[in-house]
Amino acid sequence: MRKKEIKKDEKNSKEEFFFSDLKDIQLISGATIFSAVIVTFIAVLILPAKQVDSVIIVYTGILVSIFVAIYYTNPSFYLNPRLMLLPDIVCVIAIAVVSNALKGYGDSYIAFYFIVIAVDAFAFRFKDFLTVIIMTLVALIFSNIFILRGVFTINEIIFRSMIQIYSIIATAVIMRFFAKEALTERLEKEKIKRLAENTLSAIKQLRSLLDSIGDGVFAVDKSRKIILANTAAVSFLDWDKPISGKNINDVMQLYSENMQKIDPVKRVIETKKPLSSSDFIVLKSGKQQKYYVNITPLINLEGHIQGAIVLFRDITREKELEEQKAEFVAVSSHELRTPLTIIEGYLYYILSSKGLKYDDRTKIYIEKAHKGCLSLQRLISDLLEVSRAERNKLKLFLEDVDIVDLSKELVSEFQDKVKESGLQLILDVKPVRIPHCFVDKDRVKEVLVNLVGNALKFTEKGYIKISICKKDKYIQVGVTDTGIGIKKEDQKFIFNKFYRIEGWQTRKTGGTGLGLYISRSIVEKLHGKIWLESQYGKGSTFYFTLLANIKNKKKIQKKPKGSKELKEFVRKL
Ligand code: ADP
């Protein structure tokens, strides 16, 4: 029963297609064949038997009928623009054959056919099947009048052949002329159909591409309503109802780290600036899940905002692993530090003790062991700093600090080392009052020690200059050197963790590639910025800024006494 219904549906849709298509170029071809068949039938009936070669006419009729049956029931034929004129060619051939079979009446028959073609072509312009039928019948009556009155009964062979050739050419010309409009329309239709098919397959391709993205993707309009969502987006949020048309905040409410409801999508749409962060929180069945979210504004060619693309991923597990890793580094570094300090202490004692006796070779070994200990200590304290910075546990003890005084202190601490290297260390302060900063003195000094230490490591001759000036609300500190400089391609990675530039100088000086990373973490924690300007082969300047005179009582913590660790650090450089 069901099968029958389906078949019926298929048939209906086929018929619909067939008839609607008949209204264009096929209409004229169909009507022409139809009228030709009728007139042949009438001619066979009314003409005397000796003047009709019935066998030829019947066979031609059968062949034309088979052709019509095959052609008009097969869309790949009648919809093919290249085969569009095939029925007319078949018809012209059939007419030529039949006109020869109607001995003595062939020319009249051709004339009739000529009229039919013209009338059909004219009727076709109305694109109405009924008009074509009426016009064909009119042509039939007229041609019969001509036949009965013997207007076209010329029997000379040459003349007959000429008319035949002429009628074939005329048919083709008329067909071409009137079919042109339909042909263009038909080709247009074909083009649109193909375009629609291509667009549809491109859409399908895009859809499957979007669905194969592992991250969740939403496209939202200006009012933050979801207009598109991929499979991952829906499954991430365990959403079983239709998602399209919902406000993104109803589907995925984002929270900040302190569990405040936030609407970053609105911000991106308002500011037209992209935003991405790994610190978003989504509540899923009462549990806090960490999400990485990247929001890009959707802007059209005219520059108007249309909405936004939201890409997101559940990174709860990664965050947990990261925290466990940082925790492990912190604990193990801490545990390693104690025995290492003891070893280093004893080695230092052996080396500096006058009473102890050992030969030169042993002295070299102890010195090497002591050096190794110092660099291991440096690596461990760097790792500890990094893990603190990454776990957001970098503690700040804020106080009123005079950066000029701090720099003077540092210059005097570095003076011996600088002289040893044959360099000059200059402090350049613009002759204006430099306001104090409310910062962690030891941390700022750590940044300065890192920068001056690097300058010292990578400069063979010339000078190192610390310059301090005021820029708007900020104090800007610059550490300039006349050393090896840094290539453009390395500059953008220099503040990355463990980044060291390949080269003999770096290998010679040693290091962990963590100093600048830690310096950046400290400066950013103090709401400043750090950057560099460098010319390869000529030298570099590292700048950092600190907020001038900005007090934040909440952040004040008791400062520990002394900065023993820092003094040690400078000693080890
Ligand atoms: P470390 O010095 O311990 O390797 P840093 O993070 O302080 O780590 O520096 C990273 C890299 O940047 C260094 O290895 C060095 O190649 C390059 N660098 C840093 N400062 C300078 C400088 N003043 N001149 C040239 N290269 C520098």
Coordinates of C-alpha atoms and ligand atoms in Angstrom, one line a residue:
M1 CA 0.0 0.0 0.0
R2 CA 2.7 2.4 1.1
K3 CA 4.8 1.4 -1.9
K4 CA 1.9 2.1 -4.2
E5 CA 1.5 5.6 -2.7
I6 CA 5.1 6.3 -3.2
K7 CA 5.0 5.2 -6.8
K8 CA 2.0 7.3 -7.4
D9 CA 3.8 10.3 -5.9
E10 CA 6.8 9.7 -8.1
K11 CA 4.5 9.5 -11.1
N12 CA 2.8 12.7 -10.2
S13 CA 6.0 14.6 -9.8
K14 CA 7.3 13.2 -13.1
E15 CA 4.1 14.3 -14.9
E16 CA 4.2 17.7 -13.4
F17 CA 7.7 18.1 -14.5
F18 CA 6.9 16.8 -17.9
F19 CA 4.0 19.2 -18.5
S20 CA 5.7 22.2 -17.1
D21 CA 8.6 21.5 -19.4
L22 CA 6.3 21.0 -22.4
K23 CA 5.4 24.6 -22.0
D24 CA 8.8 25.7 -23.3
I25 CA 10.6 24.5 -26.3
Q26 CA 9.2 20.9 -26.1
L27 CA 5.8 22.3 -26.7
I28 CA 6.4 23.3 -30.2
S29 CA 8.2 20.1 -31.1
G30 CA 5.4 18.0 -29.6
A31 CA 2.7 19.9 -31.3
T32 CA 4.5 19.7 -34.6
I33 CA 4.8 16.0 -34.5
F34 CA 1.2 15.7 -33.2
S35 CA -0.2 17.7 -36.1
A36 CA 2.0 15.9 -38.7
V37 CA 0.8 12.5 -37.5
I38 CA -2.9 13.6 -37.7
V39 CA -2.5 15.1 -41.1
T40 CA -0.7 11.9 -42.4
F41 CA -3.6 9.8 -41.0
I42 CA -6.2 12.0 -42.7
A43 CA -4.2 12.0 -46.0
V44 CA -4.0 8.2 -45.9
L45 CA -7.8 8.0 -45.3
I46 CA -9.0 10.5 -48.0
L47 CA -6.5 10.0 -50.8
P48 CA -7.1 7.3 -53.5
A49 CA -5.2 4.0 -52.7
K50 CA -2.9 4.0 -55.7
Q51 CA -1.4 7.4 -54.7
V52 CA -0.5 6.3 -51.1
D53 CA 2.5 4.1 -50.2
S54 CA 0.8 2.9 -47.0
V55 CA 3.7 0.6 -45.9
I56 CA 6.2 3.5 -45.8
I57 CA 3.7 5.8 -44.0
V58 CA 2.8 3.1 -41.4
Y59 CA 6.5 2.3 -40.7
T60 CA 7.4 5.9 -40.5
G61 CA 4.5 6.5 -38.1
I62 CA 5.5 3.6 -35.9
L63 CA 9.2 4.8 -35.8
V64 CA 8.1 8.4 -35.0
S65 CA 5.8 7.0 -32.2
I66 CA 8.6 5.0 -30.7
F67 CA 10.9 8.0 -30.9
V68 CA 8.2 10.2 -29.2
A69 CA 7.6 7.6 -26.5
I70 CA 11.3 7.3 -25.7
Y71 CA 12.1 11.0 -26.0
Y72 CA 9.3 12.5 -24.0
T73 CA 9.3 10.1 -21.1
N74 CA 13.0 10.4 -20.5
P75 CA 14.1 13.7 -18.8
S76 CA 17.7 13.1 -19.6
F77 CA 16.7 13.4 -23.3
Y78 CA 14.1 16.1 -23.2
L79 CA 15.9 18.2 -20.6
N80 CA 19.2 18.0 -22.5
P81 CA 19.7 21.3 -24.4
R82 CA 21.9 19.5 -26.9
L83 CA 19.1 17.1 -27.9
M84 CA 16.5 19.9 -27.9
L85 CA 16.0 20.0 -31.7
L86 CA 16.1 16.3 -32.1
P87 CA 12.2 15.9 -32.4
D88 CA 12.2 18.6 -35.1
I89 CA 15.0 16.9 -37.0
V90 CA 13.1 13.5 -36.7
C91 CA 9.9 15.2 -37.8
V92 CA 11.6 16.9 -40.8
I93 CA 13.0 13.5 -41.9
A94 CA 9.6 11.8 -41.4
I95 CA 7.9 14.5 -43.3
A96 CA 10.3 14.1 -46.2
V97 CA 9.7 10.3 -46.3
V98 CA 5.9 10.6 -45.9
S99 CA 5.7 13.3 -48.6
N100 CA 7.4 10.9 -51.1
A101 CA 5.0 8.2 -50.1
L102 CA 2.1 10.5 -50.9
K103 CA 2.6 10.2 -54.6
G104 CA 1.5 13.4 -56.3
Y105 CA 0.4 15.0 -53.0
G106 CA 3.8 15.3 -51.4
D107 CA 4.3 19.0 -52.2
S108 CA 0.9 19.9 -50.7
Y109 CA 1.9 17.9 -47.6
I110 CA 5.1 19.8 -47.3
A111 CA 3.3 23.1 -47.7
F112 CA 0.9 22.0 -45.0
Y113 CA 3.7 21.1 -42.7
F114 CA 5.3 24.5 -43.4
I115 CA 2.1 26.2 -42.3
V116 CA 1.8 24.0 -39.2
I117 CA 5.4 24.9 -38.2
A118 CA 4.8 28.6 -38.6
V119 CA 1.5 28.5 -36.7
D120 CA 3.0 26.3 -34.0
A121 CA 5.9 28.6 -33.6
F122 CA 3.6 31.6 -33.4
A123 CA 1.3 29.7 -30.9
F124 CA 4.3 28.7 -28.9
R125 CA 4.9 32.3 -28.1
F126 CA 1.8 32.2 -26.0
K127 CA 3.2 29.2 -24.2
D128 CA -0.2 27.6 -23.9
F129 CA -0.9 24.1 -24.9
L130 CA -4.5 24.8 -25.8
T131 CA -3.6 27.7 -28.1
V132 CA -1.2 25.4 -29.9
I133 CA -3.9 22.7 -30.4
I134 CA -6.4 25.3 -31.7
M135 CA -3.8 26.8 -34.0
T136 CA -2.8 23.3 -35.3
L137 CA -6.4 22.5 -36.1
V138 CA -6.8 25.9 -37.9
A139 CA -3.7 25.0 -40.0
L140 CA -5.2 21.6 -40.7
I141 CA -8.4 23.1 -42.1
F142 CA -6.5 25.6 -44.2
S143 CA -4.1 23.0 -45.6
N144 CA -7.0 20.7 -46.5
I145 CA -8.6 23.5 -48.4
F146 CA -5.3 23.9 -50.3
I147 CA -5.1 20.2 -51.0
L148 CA -8.8 20.0 -52.2
R149 CA -8.3 23.0 -54.4
G150 CA -5.2 21.4 -55.9
V151 CA -3.1 24.5 -55.3
F152 CA 0.1 22.5 -54.6
T153 CA -0.2 19.6 -57.0
I154 CA 3.0 20.1 -59.0
N155 CA 4.6 16.9 -60.1
E156 CA 7.9 17.8 -61.6
I157 CA 10.7 16.0 -59.8
I158 CA 13.1 18.9 -59.6
F159 CA 10.6 21.4 -58.3
R160 CA 9.4 18.8 -55.8
S161 CA 12.9 18.2 -54.5
M162 CA 13.6 22.0 -54.3
I163 CA 10.5 22.5 -52.2
Q164 CA 11.5 19.6 -50.0
I165 CA 15.0 21.0 -49.4
Y166 CA 13.5 24.5 -49.0
S167 CA 11.0 23.3 -46.5
I168 CA 13.7 21.5 -44.4
I169 CA 15.8 24.7 -44.3
A170 CA 12.8 26.9 -43.6
T171 CA 11.8 24.6 -40.8
A172 CA 15.2 24.8 -39.2
V173 CA 15.3 28.6 -39.6
I174 CA 11.9 29.1 -38.1
M175 CA 12.6 26.7 -35.4
R176 CA 15.9 28.5 -34.6
F177 CA 14.3 31.9 -34.6
F178 CA 11.4 31.1 -32.4
A179 CA 13.2 28.6 -30.3
K180 CA 15.9 31.1 -29.4
E181 CA 13.9 32.8 -26.7
A182 CA 12.9 29.5 -25.2
L183 CA 16.4 28.1 -25.6
T184 CA 17.9 31.1 -23.6
E185 CA 15.2 30.7 -21.0
R186 CA 15.9 27.0 -20.9
L187 CA 19.7 27.5 -20.5
E188 CA 19.0 30.0 -17.8
K189 CA 16.9 27.5 -16.0
E190 CA 19.6 24.9 -16.4
K191 CA 22.2 27.3 -15.1
I192 CA 20.0 28.2 -12.1
K193 CA 19.4 24.5 -11.4
R194 CA 23.0 23.7 -11.6
L195 CA 23.9 26.7 -9.4
A196 CA 21.3 25.6 -6.9
E197 CA 22.7 22.1 -6.9
N198 CA 26.3 23.4 -6.5
T199 CA 25.3 25.7 -3.7
L200 CA 23.4 22.9 -2.0
S201 CA 26.4 20.6 -2.2
A202 CA 28.7 23.4 -1.0
I203 CA 26.4 24.0 1.9
K204 CA 26.4 20.3 2.7
Q205 CA 30.2 20.2 2.5
L206 CA 30.5 23.2 4.8
R207 CA 28.1 21.6 7.2
S208 CA 30.0 18.4 7.4
L209 CA 33.2 20.4 7.8
L210 CA 31.7 22.3 10.6
D211 CA 30.4 19.2 12.2
S212 CA 33.8 17.5 12.0
I213 CA 35.4 20.4 14.1
G214 CA 36.1 19.0 17.6
D215 CA 35.4 22.4 19.2
G216 CA 31.9 23.7 19.7
V217 CA 31.0 26.5 17.3
F218 CA 28.0 28.9 17.5
A219 CA 27.1 31.7 15.1
V220 CA 25.0 34.3 16.8
D221 CA 23.2 37.4 15.4
K222 CA 23.4 40.9 16.8
S223 CA 20.8 40.1 19.5
R224 CA 22.9 37.0 20.5
K225 CA 20.4 34.6 19.1
I226 CA 22.0 31.3 17.8
I227 CA 21.7 31.0 14.1
L228 CA 24.0 28.1 13.6
A229 CA 25.5 25.4 15.9
N230 CA 27.7 22.5 15.1
T231 CA 27.3 18.9 16.5
A232 CA 30.1 19.4 19.0
A233 CA 28.5 22.6 20.4
V234 CA 25.2 20.7 21.0
S235 CA 26.9 17.7 22.5
F236 CA 29.2 19.7 24.8
L237 CA 26.3 21.3 26.4
D238 CA 24.1 18.2 26.5
W239 CA 21.4 20.2 24.8
D240 CA 18.5 18.0 23.6
K241 CA 16.0 20.8 22.6
P242 CA 16.2 22.8 19.3
I243 CA 19.1 25.2 19.9
S244 CA 18.6 27.5 16.9
G245 CA 16.9 30.8 17.8
K246 CA 17.8 30.6 21.5
N247 CA 19.9 33.3 23.2
I248 CA 23.4 32.1 23.7
N249 CA 23.3 32.9 27.4
D250 CA 20.3 30.6 27.9
V251 CA 22.3 27.8 26.4
M252 CA 25.8 28.5 27.7
Q253 CA 26.0 31.0 30.6
L254 CA 29.6 32.0 31.2
Y255 CA 31.0 32.9 34.6
S256 CA 34.3 34.7 35.5
E257 CA 36.8 33.1 37.9
N258 CA 35.0 34.7 40.9
M259 CA 31.7 33.2 39.7
Q260 CA 30.2 36.5 38.4
K261 CA 27.8 36.1 35.4
I262 CA 29.4 37.6 32.4
D263 CA 28.4 38.3 28.8
P264 CA 31.6 38.4 26.7
V265 CA 29.6 37.9 23.4
K266 CA 27.7 41.1 24.0
R267 CA 31.1 42.9 24.6
V268 CA 32.5 41.6 21.4
I269 CA 29.4 42.7 19.4
E270 CA 29.6 46.1 21.0
T271 CA 33.3 46.7 20.7
K272 CA 33.8 44.7 17.4
K273 CA 37.0 43.4 19.0
P274 CA 37.8 39.6 19.3
L275 CA 38.2 38.0 22.6
S276 CA 39.6 34.7 23.8
S277 CA 40.4 33.3 27.2
S278 CA 40.9 29.9 29.0
D279 CA 39.4 31.2 32.3
F280 CA 35.7 31.0 31.6
I281 CA 33.5 28.8 33.8
V282 CA 30.3 27.1 32.8
L283 CA 28.1 25.4 35.3
K284 CA 27.1 21.9 34.2
S285 CA 24.8 19.9 36.5
G286 CA 26.0 22.1 39.4
K287 CA 29.6 21.5 38.7
Q288 CA 32.1 24.1 37.6
Q289 CA 33.7 23.4 34.2
K290 CA 36.6 25.4 32.8
Y291 CA 36.0 26.5 29.2
Y292 CA 38.3 28.0 26.6
V293 CA 36.2 30.5 24.6
N294 CA 37.2 32.4 21.5
I295 CA 34.7 35.0 20.2
T296 CA 35.2 36.8 16.9
P297 CA 32.9 39.6 15.6
L298 CA 31.0 38.8 12.4
I299 CA 31.4 41.8 10.2
N300 CA 30.0 42.1 6.7
L301 CA 31.7 43.7 3.6
E302 CA 30.3 47.1 4.5
G303 CA 31.9 46.9 7.9
H304 CA 28.6 46.5 9.8
I305 CA 28.5 44.1 12.7
Q306 CA 26.2 41.1 12.0
G307 CA 26.8 39.0 15.1
A308 CA 29.7 36.8 16.4
I309 CA 31.3 33.4 16.0
V310 CA 31.8 31.7 19.3
L311 CA 34.2 28.8 19.5
F312 CA 34.5 26.9 22.8
R313 CA 36.0 23.8 24.4
D314 CA 35.7 22.1 27.7
I315 CA 39.3 22.3 29.2
T316 CA 38.5 21.2 32.7
R317 CA 40.6 18.1 32.5
E318 CA 43.6 19.9 30.8
K319 CA 43.4 22.6 33.5
E320 CA 43.4 20.0 36.3
L321 CA 46.4 18.3 34.7
E322 CA 48.2 21.6 34.3
E323 CA 47.6 22.4 38.0
Q324 CA 48.8 19.0 39.1
K325 CA 51.9 19.5 37.0
A326 CA 52.6 22.9 38.3
E327 CA 52.0 21.6 41.9
F328 CA 54.4 18.8 41.2
V329 CA 57.1 21.2 39.9
A330 CA 56.6 23.5 42.9
V331 CA 56.8 20.7 45.5
S332 CA 59.7 18.9 43.9
S333 CA 61.6 22.1 43.3
H334 CA 61.1 23.1 46.9
E335 CA 62.2 19.7 48.1
L336 CA 65.3 19.8 45.9
R337 CA 66.3 23.2 47.1
T338 CA 67.1 22.2 50.7
P339 CA 69.6 19.5 50.0
L340 CA 71.1 21.5 47.1
T341 CA 71.6 24.5 49.4
I342 CA 73.5 22.2 51.9
I343 CA 75.7 20.8 49.1
E344 CA 76.4 24.3 47.7
G345 CA 77.1 25.6 51.2
Y346 CA 79.7 22.9 51.9
L347 CA 81.3 23.3 48.5
Y348 CA 81.5 27.0 49.1
Y349 CA 83.0 26.4 52.5
I350 CA 85.6 24.0 51.1
L351 CA 86.6 26.5 48.4
S352 CA 86.8 29.6 50.7
S353 CA 88.3 27.8 53.7
K354 CA 92.0 28.6 54.1
G355 CA 92.8 25.7 56.5
L356 CA 91.8 22.9 54.1
K357 CA 94.5 21.3 52.0
Y358 CA 93.9 19.8 48.5
D359 CA 95.8 19.6 45.3
D360 CA 95.1 21.8 42.2
R361 CA 93.2 19.0 40.3
T362 CA 90.8 18.5 43.3
K363 CA 90.3 22.3 43.4
I364 CA 89.2 22.3 39.8
Y365 CA 86.8 19.5 40.4
I366 CA 85.3 21.2 43.5
E367 CA 85.0 24.5 41.6
K368 CA 83.2 22.7 38.8
A369 CA 80.8 21.0 41.2
H370 CA 80.1 24.3 42.9
K371 CA 79.4 26.0 39.6
G372 CA 77.0 23.2 38.6
C373 CA 75.3 23.5 42.0
L374 CA 74.8 27.3 41.5
S375 CA 73.3 26.8 38.1
L376 CA 71.1 24.0 39.4
Q377 CA 69.9 26.3 42.2
R378 CA 69.2 29.0 39.7
L379 CA 67.2 26.6 37.5
I380 CA 65.2 25.4 40.6
S381 CA 64.4 28.9 41.8
D382 CA 63.4 29.9 38.2
L383 CA 61.1 26.8 38.0
L384 CA 59.6 27.7 41.3
E385 CA 58.9 31.2 40.1
V386 CA 57.4 30.0 36.9
S387 CA 55.1 27.5 38.7
R388 CA 54.1 30.3 41.1
A389 CA 53.3 32.6 38.2
E390 CA 51.3 29.9 36.4
R391 CA 49.3 29.0 39.4
N392 CA 48.7 32.7 40.0
K393 CA 50.5 32.4 43.3
L394 CA 53.1 35.0 42.7
K395 CA 52.9 36.9 46.0
L396 CA 53.4 40.6 46.0
F397 CA 54.4 42.7 49.0
L398 CA 53.5 46.2 47.9
E399 CA 55.2 49.2 49.3
D400 CA 56.3 52.7 48.3
V401 CA 59.4 52.3 46.1
D402 CA 61.7 54.9 44.6
I403 CA 62.8 53.3 41.4
V404 CA 65.7 55.7 41.1
D405 CA 67.1 54.6 44.5
L406 CA 66.5 51.0 43.6
S407 CA 68.4 51.4 40.4
K408 CA 71.3 53.1 42.2
E409 CA 71.4 50.2 44.6
L410 CA 71.5 47.7 41.7
V411 CA 74.2 49.7 39.9
S412 CA 76.5 49.5 42.9
E413 CA 75.9 45.8 43.3
F414 CA 76.7 45.1 39.7
Q415 CA 79.7 47.6 39.5
D416 CA 82.4 45.0 40.2
K417 CA 81.0 42.5 37.7
V418 CA 80.7 45.2 35.0
K419 CA 84.3 46.4 35.5
E420 CA 85.5 42.8 35.3
S421 CA 83.9 42.6 31.9
G422 CA 85.5 45.8 30.7
L423 CA 82.1 47.5 30.3
Q424 CA 80.4 50.7 31.7
L425 CA 77.1 50.7 33.7
I426 CA 75.4 54.1 33.4
L427 CA 72.3 55.3 35.2
D428 CA 70.4 57.9 33.2
V429 CA 67.6 59.7 35.0
K430 CA 65.9 62.6 33.3
P431 CA 66.3 65.8 35.4
V432 CA 62.7 65.8 36.7
R433 CA 61.2 64.5 39.8
I434 CA 60.4 60.8 39.3
P435 CA 57.4 59.8 41.3
H436 CA 57.6 56.7 43.5
C437 CA 55.7 53.5 42.7
F438 CA 53.6 51.3 44.8
V439 CA 55.1 48.0 43.9
D440 CA 57.0 45.0 45.3
K441 CA 60.5 46.2 45.6
D442 CA 62.2 42.8 45.5
R443 CA 60.2 41.7 42.4
V444 CA 61.0 44.9 40.5
K445 CA 64.6 44.4 41.5
E446 CA 64.4 40.8 40.2
V447 CA 63.3 42.2 36.8
L448 CA 66.1 44.7 36.7
V449 CA 68.6 42.1 37.7
N450 CA 67.4 39.8 34.9
L451 CA 67.6 42.5 32.3
V452 CA 71.0 43.9 33.5
G453 CA 72.3 40.4 33.9
N454 CA 71.3 39.5 30.3
A455 CA 72.8 42.7 29.0
L456 CA 76.0 41.8 30.7
K457 CA 76.0 38.3 29.3
F458 CA 75.4 39.4 25.7
T459 CA 77.6 42.5 25.5
E460 CA 81.3 42.3 24.8
K461 CA 82.2 45.9 24.6
G462 CA 80.5 49.3 25.0
Y463 CA 78.1 50.1 27.8
I464 CA 74.9 49.1 29.7
K465 CA 72.5 52.0 30.5
I466 CA 69.5 52.0 32.8
S467 CA 67.3 55.0 31.9
I468 CA 64.3 56.1 33.9
C469 CA 61.6 58.6 32.8
K470 CA 58.0 59.4 33.4
K471 CA 55.4 58.7 30.7
D472 CA 51.8 59.7 31.6
K473 CA 50.7 57.7 34.5
Y474 CA 53.7 55.4 34.2
I475 CA 57.4 55.2 35.1
Q476 CA 59.3 53.8 32.2
V477 CA 62.5 51.9 32.8
G478 CA 64.8 51.0 29.9
V479 CA 67.9 48.7 30.0
T480 CA 70.1 49.4 26.9
D481 CA 73.1 47.4 25.8
T482 CA 75.6 47.6 22.9
G483 CA 75.7 43.8 22.6
I484 CA 74.8 41.2 20.0
G485 CA 71.2 42.4 19.5
I486 CA 68.2 40.2 18.7
K487 CA 66.9 39.3 15.2
K488 CA 63.3 40.4 14.3
E489 CA 62.1 36.8 14.1
D490 CA 63.3 36.0 17.6
Q491 CA 61.9 39.2 19.2
K492 CA 58.3 37.9 19.2
F493 CA 59.2 34.7 21.1
I494 CA 61.8 36.1 23.5
F495 CA 59.4 36.4 26.5
N496 CA 58.2 32.8 26.0
K497 CA 58.9 30.1 28.6
F498 CA 62.3 28.3 27.9
Y499 CA 63.0 30.4 24.8
R500 CA 66.7 30.7 24.1
I501 CA 68.2 32.0 20.8
E502 CA 70.4 29.3 19.2
G503 CA 74.0 30.5 18.9
W504 CA 77.4 30.3 20.4
Q505 CA 76.9 33.2 22.7
T506 CA 73.8 31.6 24.3
R507 CA 75.6 28.3 24.6
K508 CA 78.7 30.0 26.1
T509 CA 76.7 32.0 28.7
G510 CA 74.3 29.3 29.7
G511 CA 70.8 30.0 31.2
T512 CA 67.4 28.5 31.4
G513 CA 65.3 30.7 29.0
L514 CA 63.0 31.6 32.0
G515 CA 64.4 35.0 33.1
L516 CA 62.4 37.1 30.6
Y517 CA 59.3 35.0 31.1
I518 CA 59.4 35.5 34.8
S519 CA 60.1 39.2 34.3
R520 CA 57.1 39.5 32.1
S521 CA 54.9 37.7 34.7
I522 CA 56.1 40.1 37.4
V523 CA 55.6 43.3 35.3
E524 CA 52.1 42.2 34.2
K525 CA 51.2 41.3 37.7
L526 CA 52.1 44.9 38.7
H527 CA 49.9 46.1 35.8
G528 CA 52.8 47.2 33.6
K529 CA 54.1 46.2 30.2
I530 CA 57.4 44.9 29.1
W531 CA 58.8 45.0 25.5
L532 CA 62.0 45.3 23.6
E533 CA 63.6 47.2 20.8
S534 CA 66.7 45.7 19.2
Q535 CA 68.9 45.9 16.2
Y536 CA 70.7 42.7 15.4
G537 CA 74.5 43.2 15.8
K538 CA 74.1 46.6 17.4
G539 CA 72.4 46.1 20.7
S540 CA 69.0 46.0 22.5
T541 CA 66.8 48.0 24.9
F542 CA 64.4 46.2 27.1
Y543 CA 61.6 48.5 28.5
F544 CA 59.1 48.0 31.3
T545 CA 56.6 50.3 32.8
L546 CA 55.1 50.6 36.3
L547 CA 52.2 52.6 37.5
A548 CA 53.3 55.7 39.3
N549 CA 51.9 56.5 42.7
I550 CA 48.9 54.2 42.5
K551 CA 48.0 52.7 45.9
N552 CA 45.9 49.7 46.4
K553 CA 45.6 49.1 50.1
K554 CA 43.9 45.7 49.6
K555 CA 47.0 44.3 48.0
I556 CA 49.4 45.4 50.8
Q557 CA 51.0 42.5 52.5
K558 CA 53.7 42.5 55.1
K559 CA 57.1 42.6 53.5
P560 CA 59.5 40.0 54.7
K561 CA 62.7 41.3 56.3
G562 CA 65.8 41.6 54.2
S563 CA 66.3 40.4 50.6
K564 CA 68.9 37.7 51.3
E565 CA 67.8 35.5 48.4
L566 CA 68.2 38.3 46.0
K567 CA 71.7 39.2 47.2
E568 CA 72.5 35.5 46.7
F569 CA 71.0 35.6 43.3
V570 CA 73.2 38.6 42.2
R571 CA 76.2 36.9 43.7
K572 CA 75.6 33.8 41.6
L573 CA 75.4 35.7 38.3
Ligands
ADP1 P1 68.3 33.0 29.9 O1 69.1 34.3 29.8 O2 68.3 32.4 31.3 O3 68.6 32.1 28.8 P2 66.1 34.8 29.4 O4 64.7 34.5 29.3 O5 66.6 35.9 30.3 O6 66.8 33.4 29.7 O7 66.6 35.1 27.9 C1 66.2 34.4 26.8 C2 67.1 34.5 25.7 O8 67.0 35.8 25.1 C3 68.6 34.4 26.0 O9 69.0 33.0 26.0 C4 69.2 35.2 24.9 O10 69.4 34.3 23.7 C5 68.2 36.2 24.6 N1 68.5 37.5 25.2 C6 68.0 38.0 26.4 N2 68.5 39.2 26.6 C7 69.4 39.5 25.6 C8 70.2 40.7 25.3 N3 70.3 41.7 26.1 N4 70.9 40.6 24.2 C9 70.9 39.6 23.3 N5 70.1 38.5 23.6 C10 69.4 38.5 24.7

